[in-house]
PDB file of C-alpha atoms in Angstrom:
ATOM      1  CA  MET A 176     -31.945 -23.042  -4.946  1.00  0.00           C
ATOM      2  CA  GLU A 177     -30.825 -24.414  -1.596  1.00  0.00           C
ATOM      3  CA  GLN A 178     -27.895 -22.519  -0.065  1.00  0.00           C
ATOM      4  CA  TYR A 179     -26.043 -25.659   1.052  1.00  0.00           C
ATOM      5  CA  TYR A 180     -25.497 -27.211  -2.400  1.00  0.00           C
ATOM      6  CA  SER A 181     -22.561 -25.042  -3.414  1.00  0.00           C
ATOM      7  CA  PRO A 182     -20.484 -25.130  -0.213  1.00  0.00           C
ATOM      8  CA  LEU A 183     -21.006 -28.855   0.351  1.00  0.00           C
ATOM      9  CA  THR A 184     -20.176 -29.876  -3.225  1.00  0.00           C
ATOM     10  CA  ARG A 185     -17.095 -27.630  -3.154  1.00  0.00           C
ATOM     11  CA  ILE A 186     -15.891 -28.969   0.219  1.00  0.00           C
ATOM     12  CA  ILE A 187     -16.473 -32.640  -0.587  1.00  0.00           C
ATOM     13  CA  GLY A 188     -14.903 -32.109  -4.010  1.00  0.00           C
ATOM     14  CA  SER A 189     -11.778 -30.719  -2.384  1.00  0.00           C
ATOM     15  CA  LEU A 190     -11.580 -33.657   0.022  1.00  0.00           C
ATOM     16  CA  PHE A 191     -11.944 -36.138  -2.858  1.00  0.00           C
ATOM     17  CA  PHE A 192      -9.431 -34.364  -5.102  1.00  0.00           C
ATOM     18  CA  TYR A 193      -6.663 -33.164  -2.781  1.00  0.00           C
ATOM     19  CA  PRO A 194      -4.805 -35.295  -0.209  1.00  0.00           C
ATOM     20  CA  PRO A 195      -5.936 -34.881   3.410  1.00  0.00           C
ATOM     21  CA  ASN A 196      -2.613 -33.311   4.417  1.00  0.00           C
ATOM     22  CA  GLU A 197      -3.082 -30.366   2.011  1.00  0.00           C
ATOM     23  CA  PRO A 198      -3.471 -27.096   3.976  1.00  0.00           C
ATOM     24  CA  GLN A 199      -6.924 -26.294   2.542  1.00  0.00           C
ATOM     25  CA  ASN A 200      -8.269 -29.708   3.567  1.00  0.00           C
ATOM     26  CA  LYS A 201      -7.225 -29.749   7.226  1.00  0.00           C
ATOM     27  CA  PRO A 202     -10.002 -27.372   8.436  1.00  0.00           C
ATOM     28  CA  LEU A 203     -12.503 -29.199   6.207  1.00  0.00           C
ATOM     29  CA  ILE A 204     -11.658 -32.511   7.832  1.00  0.00           C
ATOM     30  CA  THR A 205     -12.144 -30.899  11.243  1.00  0.00           C
ATOM     31  CA  LEU A 206     -15.521 -29.533  10.087  1.00  0.00           C
ATOM     32  CA  PHE A 207     -16.686 -33.062   9.339  1.00  0.00           C
ATOM     33  CA  GLN A 208     -15.099 -34.776  12.322  1.00  0.00           C
ATOM     34  CA  THR A 209     -16.700 -32.329  14.783  1.00  0.00           C
ATOM     35  CA  GLY A 210     -20.148 -32.634  13.206  1.00  0.00           C
ATOM     36  CA  ALA A 211     -20.447 -28.942  12.261  1.00  0.00           C
ATOM     37  CA  TRP A 212     -21.438 -29.965   8.717  1.00  0.00           C
ATOM     38  CA  GLN A 213     -24.832 -31.255   9.905  1.00  0.00           C
ATOM     39  CA  ALA A 214     -26.405 -27.810  10.333  1.00  0.00           C
ATOM     40  CA  ASP A 215     -27.060 -27.463   6.594  1.00  0.00           C
ATOM     41  CA  CYS A 216     -28.085 -31.029   5.839  1.00  0.00           C
ATOM     42  CA  HIS A 217     -31.865 -30.861   6.244  1.00  0.00           C
ATOM     43  CA  PHE A 218     -32.243 -33.201   3.275  1.00  0.00           C
ATOM     44  CA  LEU A 219     -30.886 -36.053   5.440  1.00  0.00           C
ATOM     45  CA  SER A 220     -32.832 -37.851   8.138  1.00  0.00           C
ATOM     46  CA  GLU A 221     -31.469 -37.675  11.669  1.00  0.00           C
ATOM     47  CA  ASN A 222     -30.554 -41.372  11.463  1.00  0.00           C
ATOM     48  CA  LYS A 223     -28.647 -40.853   8.206  1.00  0.00           C
ATOM     49  CA  ARG A 224     -26.753 -37.865   9.658  1.00  0.00           C
ATOM     50  CA  SER A 225     -25.845 -39.962  12.689  1.00  0.00           C
ATOM     51  CA  GLU A 226     -24.650 -42.858  10.490  1.00  0.00           C
ATOM     52  CA  ILE A 227     -22.492 -40.513   8.415  1.00  0.00           C
ATOM     53  CA  GLN A 228     -21.087 -38.787  11.507  1.00  0.00           C
ATOM     54  CA  GLN A 229     -20.043 -42.113  13.029  1.00  0.00           C
ATOM     55  CA  ASN A 230     -17.959 -42.784   9.911  1.00  0.00           C
ATOM     56  CA  LEU A 231     -16.481 -39.297   9.783  1.00  0.00           C
ATOM     57  CA  GLN A 232     -15.108 -39.218  13.317  1.00  0.00           C
ATOM     58  CA  LYS A 233     -13.441 -42.644  13.357  1.00  0.00           C
ATOM     59  CA  VAL A 234     -10.154 -42.011  11.526  1.00  0.00           C
ATOM     60  CA  ALA A 235      -6.657 -40.958  12.622  1.00  0.00           C
ATOM     61  CA  ASP A 236      -4.604 -38.695  10.316  1.00  0.00           C
ATOM     62  CA  GLU A 237      -2.228 -41.465   9.225  1.00  0.00           C
ATOM     63  CA  GLN A 238      -5.127 -43.747   8.344  1.00  0.00           C
ATOM     64  CA  LEU A 239      -6.846 -40.936   6.459  1.00  0.00           C
ATOM     65  CA  GLU A 240      -3.755 -40.467   4.291  1.00  0.00           C
ATOM     66  CA  ALA A 241      -3.463 -44.224   3.668  1.00  0.00           C
ATOM     67  CA  ASP A 242      -7.170 -44.418   2.762  1.00  0.00           C
ATOM     68  CA  TYR A 243      -6.855 -41.477   0.353  1.00  0.00           C
ATOM     69  CA  GLN A 244      -3.877 -43.178  -1.310  1.00  0.00           C
ATOM     70  CA  ALA A 245      -5.769 -46.479  -1.635  1.00  0.00           C
ATOM     71  CA  LEU A 246      -8.948 -44.857  -3.007  1.00  0.00           C
ATOM     72  CA  PHE A 247      -7.632 -42.157  -5.334  1.00  0.00           C
ATOM     73  CA  ILE A 248      -3.968 -42.807  -6.189  1.00  0.00           C
ATOM     74  CA  GLY A 249      -2.953 -46.466  -6.054  1.00  0.00           C
ATOM     75  CA  PRO A 250      -0.596 -48.282  -6.795  1.00  0.00           C
ATOM     76  CA  ASN A 251      -3.149 -51.106  -6.479  1.00  0.00           C
ATOM     77  CA  ASN A 252      -6.384 -51.261  -8.434  1.00  0.00           C
ATOM     78  CA  LEU A 253      -8.763 -48.564  -7.240  1.00  0.00           C
ATOM     79  CA  PRO A 254     -12.018 -50.036  -5.861  1.00  0.00           C
ATOM     80  CA  ALA A 255     -14.023 -47.141  -7.350  1.00  0.00           C
ATOM     81  CA  PRO A 256     -12.016 -45.332 -10.036  1.00  0.00           C
ATOM     82  CA  PRO A 257     -12.712 -41.589  -9.634  1.00  0.00           C
ATOM     83  CA  TRP A 258     -12.904 -40.748 -13.376  1.00  0.00           C
ATOM     84  CA  GLY A 259     -16.134 -40.720 -15.349  1.00  0.00           C
ATOM     85  CA  SER A 260     -14.608 -42.120 -18.536  1.00  0.00           C
ATOM     86  CA  VAL A 261     -13.701 -45.361 -16.736  1.00  0.00           C
ATOM     87  CA  TYR A 262     -17.443 -45.991 -16.349  1.00  0.00           C
ATOM     88  CA  LEU A 263     -18.590 -44.629 -19.707  1.00  0.00           C
ATOM     89  CA  ASP A 264     -15.892 -45.866 -22.110  1.00  0.00           C
ATOM     90  CA  LYS A 265     -16.105 -49.402 -23.538  1.00  0.00           C
ATOM     91  CA  GLU A 266     -12.442 -49.954 -22.729  1.00  0.00           C
ATOM     92  CA  SER A 267     -12.847 -48.453 -19.200  1.00  0.00           C
ATOM     93  CA  VAL A 268      -9.946 -46.081 -19.836  1.00  0.00           C
ATOM     94  CA  VAL A 269      -9.040 -42.716 -18.382  1.00  0.00           C
ATOM     95  CA  PHE A 270      -9.155 -39.947 -21.034  1.00  0.00           C
ATOM     96  CA  GLY A 271     -11.974 -41.708 -22.918  1.00  0.00           C
ATOM     97  CA  GLU A 272     -14.642 -40.347 -25.273  1.00  0.00           C
ATOM     98  CA  SER A 273     -16.829 -39.056 -22.450  1.00  0.00           C
ATOM     99  CA  LEU A 274     -13.942 -36.895 -21.210  1.00  0.00           C
ATOM    100  CA  LEU A 275     -13.579 -35.421 -24.697  1.00  0.00           C
ATOM    101  CA  ALA A 276     -17.318 -34.648 -24.671  1.00  0.00           C
ATOM    102  CA  LEU A 277     -16.956 -32.957 -21.268  1.00  0.00           C
ATOM    103  CA  ARG A 278     -14.018 -30.901 -22.555  1.00  0.00           C
ATOM    104  CA  ALA A 279     -16.072 -29.825 -25.580  1.00  0.00           C
ATOM    105  CA  PHE A 280     -18.936 -28.811 -23.263  1.00  0.00           C
ATOM    106  CA  LEU A 281     -16.572 -26.767 -21.082  1.00  0.00           C
ATOM    107  CA  GLN A 282     -14.933 -25.094 -24.071  1.00  0.00           C
ATOM    108  CA  HIS A 283     -18.273 -24.341 -25.749  1.00  0.00           C
ATOM    109  CA  SER A 284     -19.533 -22.899 -22.441  1.00  0.00           C
ATOM    110  CA  GLY A 285     -16.471 -20.667 -22.065  1.00  0.00           C
ATOM    111  CA  ILE A 286     -15.269 -22.400 -18.904  1.00  0.00           C
ATOM    112  CA  ASP A 287     -11.486 -22.354 -18.659  1.00  0.00           C
ATOM    113  CA  PHE A 288     -10.407 -25.364 -16.662  1.00  0.00           C
ATOM    114  CA  SER A 289      -6.732 -25.044 -15.785  1.00  0.00           C
ATOM    115  CA  LEU A 290      -5.027 -27.443 -13.396  1.00  0.00           C
ATOM    116  CA  ASN A 291      -1.538 -27.587 -11.944  1.00  0.00           C
ATOM    117  CA  GLN A 292      -1.422 -31.319 -12.574  1.00  0.00           C
ATOM    118  CA  ASN A 293      -2.278 -33.592 -15.462  1.00  0.00           C
ATOM    119  CA  GLU A 294      -5.570 -34.871 -14.058  1.00  0.00           C
ATOM    120  CA  PRO A 295      -8.600 -35.619 -16.252  1.00  0.00           C
ATOM    121  CA  GLU A 296     -11.396 -33.107 -15.723  1.00  0.00           C
ATOM    122  CA  ASP A 297     -13.910 -35.899 -15.071  1.00  0.00           C
ATOM    123  CA  HIS A 298     -12.358 -36.752 -11.676  1.00  0.00           C
ATOM    124  CA  ILE A 299     -15.111 -36.995  -9.035  1.00  0.00           C
ATOM    125  CA  GLY A 300     -13.529 -34.243  -6.932  1.00  0.00           C
ATOM    126  CA  LEU A 301     -13.250 -31.855  -9.867  1.00  0.00           C
ATOM    127  CA  MET A 302     -16.785 -32.657 -11.007  1.00  0.00           C
ATOM    128  CA  LEU A 303     -18.129 -31.800  -7.546  1.00  0.00           C
ATOM    129  CA  MET A 304     -16.153 -28.543  -7.491  1.00  0.00           C
ATOM    130  CA  LEU A 305     -17.391 -27.750 -11.004  1.00  0.00           C
ATOM    131  CA  THR A 306     -20.951 -28.343  -9.768  1.00  0.00           C
ATOM    132  CA  ALA A 307     -20.321 -25.746  -7.040  1.00  0.00           C
ATOM    133  CA  TYR A 308     -18.906 -23.298  -9.592  1.00  0.00           C
ATOM    134  CA  LEU A 309     -21.937 -23.689 -11.858  1.00  0.00           C
ATOM    135  CA  LEU A 310     -24.295 -23.265  -8.906  1.00  0.00           C
ATOM    136  CA  ASP A 311     -22.577 -19.965  -8.092  1.00  0.00           C
ATOM    137  CA  GLU A 312     -21.677 -18.574 -11.511  1.00  0.00           C
ATOM    138  CA  ASN A 313     -23.499 -20.295 -14.400  1.00  0.00           C
ATOM    139  CA  GLN A 314     -26.726 -21.893 -13.222  1.00  0.00           C
ATOM    140  CA  HIS A 315     -28.053 -22.104 -16.788  1.00  0.00           C
ATOM    141  CA  LEU A 316     -25.281 -24.652 -17.525  1.00  0.00           C
ATOM    142  CA  LEU A 317     -25.923 -26.742 -14.418  1.00  0.00           C
ATOM    143  CA  LYS A 318     -28.727 -28.947 -15.764  1.00  0.00           C
ATOM    144  CA  PRO A 319     -26.974 -29.976 -18.992  1.00  0.00           C
ATOM    145  CA  PHE A 320     -23.711 -30.548 -17.115  1.00  0.00           C
ATOM    146  CA  LEU A 321     -25.365 -32.779 -14.528  1.00  0.00           C
ATOM    147  CA  ALA A 322     -27.694 -34.597 -16.936  1.00  0.00           C
ATOM    148  CA  GLU A 323     -25.134 -35.295 -19.662  1.00  0.00           C
ATOM    149  CA  HIS A 324     -21.721 -35.423 -18.014  1.00  0.00           C
ATOM    150  CA  PHE A 325     -21.971 -36.201 -14.285  1.00  0.00           C
ATOM    151  CA  LEU A 326     -25.128 -37.976 -13.133  1.00  0.00           C
ATOM    152  CA  PRO A 327     -25.010 -40.738 -15.793  1.00  0.00           C
ATOM    153  CA  TRP A 328     -22.012 -42.332 -14.039  1.00  0.00           C
ATOM    154  CA  VAL A 329     -21.677 -40.869 -10.558  1.00  0.00           C
ATOM    155  CA  TYR A 330     -24.186 -43.134  -8.802  1.00  0.00           C
ATOM    156  CA  ARG A 331     -22.289 -46.219 -10.008  1.00  0.00           C
ATOM    157  CA  PHE A 332     -19.127 -44.622  -8.619  1.00  0.00           C
ATOM    158  CA  PHE A 333     -20.852 -44.149  -5.245  1.00  0.00           C
ATOM    159  CA  GLU A 334     -22.161 -47.718  -5.284  1.00  0.00           C
ATOM    160  CA  LEU A 335     -18.567 -48.978  -5.485  1.00  0.00           C
ATOM    161  CA  PHE A 336     -17.035 -46.230  -3.345  1.00  0.00           C
ATOM    162  CA  ASN A 337     -19.489 -46.533  -0.461  1.00  0.00           C
ATOM    163  CA  ALA A 338     -18.832 -50.281  -0.254  1.00  0.00           C
ATOM    164  CA  THR A 339     -15.191 -49.687   0.731  1.00  0.00           C
ATOM    165  CA  SER A 340     -13.969 -50.038   4.299  1.00  0.00           C
ATOM    166  CA  THR A 341     -12.605 -46.506   4.648  1.00  0.00           C
ATOM    167  CA  PRO A 342     -14.924 -44.893   7.218  1.00  0.00           C
ATOM    168  CA  PHE A 343     -14.185 -41.196   6.659  1.00  0.00           C
ATOM    169  CA  TYR A 344     -14.368 -41.346   2.867  1.00  0.00           C
ATOM    170  CA  GLN A 345     -17.337 -43.709   3.003  1.00  0.00           C
ATOM    171  CA  GLY A 346     -19.147 -41.119   5.141  1.00  0.00           C
ATOM    172  CA  LEU A 347     -18.295 -38.399   2.619  1.00  0.00           C
ATOM    173  CA  GLY A 348     -19.481 -40.642  -0.208  1.00  0.00           C
ATOM    174  CA  ILE A 349     -22.836 -41.301   1.447  1.00  0.00           C
ATOM    175  CA  LEU A 350     -23.265 -37.568   2.049  1.00  0.00           C
ATOM    176  CA  ALA A 351     -22.233 -36.603  -1.494  1.00  0.00           C
ATOM    177  CA  GLU A 352     -24.568 -39.164  -3.063  1.00  0.00           C
ATOM    178  CA  ALA A 353     -27.522 -37.942  -0.972  1.00  0.00           C
ATOM    179  CA  LEU A 354     -26.648 -34.337  -1.816  1.00  0.00           C
ATOM    180  CA  LEU A 355     -26.581 -35.013  -5.566  1.00  0.00           C
ATOM    181  CA  LEU A 356     -29.843 -36.977  -5.383  1.00  0.00           C
ATOM    182  CA  ASP A 357     -31.453 -34.017  -3.605  1.00  0.00           C
ATOM    183  CA  LEU A 358     -30.082 -31.572  -6.178  1.00  0.00           C
ATOM    184  CA  GLN A 359     -31.279 -33.805  -9.026  1.00  0.00           C
ATOM    185  CA  LYS A 360     -34.754 -33.994  -7.491  1.00  0.00           C
ATOM    186  CA  ASN A 361     -35.005 -30.246  -6.875  1.00  0.00           C
ATOM    187  CA  LEU A 362     -33.881 -29.400 -10.413  1.00  0.00           C
ATOM    188  CA  GLU A 363     -36.062 -32.173 -11.897  1.00  0.00           C
ATOM    189  CA  ILE A 364     -33.138 -33.570 -13.878  1.00  0.00           C
ATOM    190  CA  GLN A 365     -33.460 -36.769 -15.872  1.00  0.00           C
ATOM    191  CA  PRO A 366     -29.881 -37.981 -16.488  1.00  0.00           C
ATOM    192  CA  LEU A 367     -28.995 -39.497 -19.835  1.00  0.00           C
ATOM    193  CA  ALA A 368     -29.294 -43.272 -19.693  1.00  0.00           C
ATOM    194  CA  LEU A 369     -25.791 -44.178 -20.850  1.00  0.00           C
ATOM    195  CA  GLN A 370     -24.232 -47.642 -20.950  1.00  0.00           C
ATOM    196  CA  LEU A 371     -21.920 -48.221 -17.989  1.00  0.00           C
ATOM    197  CA  TYR A 372     -18.919 -50.496 -18.393  1.00  0.00           C
ATOM    198  CA  ARG A 373     -17.831 -50.786 -14.785  1.00  0.00           C
TER     199      ARG A 373
END
């Protein structure tokens, strides 16, 4: 298994889940803005790394916070809702049936998922961090998690997310999508073909 999967999914997950002004995210933002992230990204062409880097270094702190608010919090409609159930539930609701299935999978697998906030577990940031956890601690659960609970909707999320005009987060989205595609290919995962409603 490639060494870069776990740290990159964990780092990008943190940047998607927590606001940019959170203490743990400040050094991560610097990592991406300086280009230090590229050393482990052999799965990307040089042109793709350059394209991503151009997006990552363009944003001032205030704009980064405004972009995070617009993409992940609101109050306006989110261009790419970050919860899996919005894509998989007929009513496009948060806390839908697919979230209940994910919770059952986590409980059955003995994974205790405790959060300080009332956020659905199928948030893109949490799902990326859970991918990192499974890579490190429970690799036998990784394939079913990805095939049944994450990959069926995440590429639609990235299609919407990467079309936004928020350079830093767009760069992260392009990187995260390429990373998951590489992981899927290396693990030979065939995601469930589920109906998407968004």
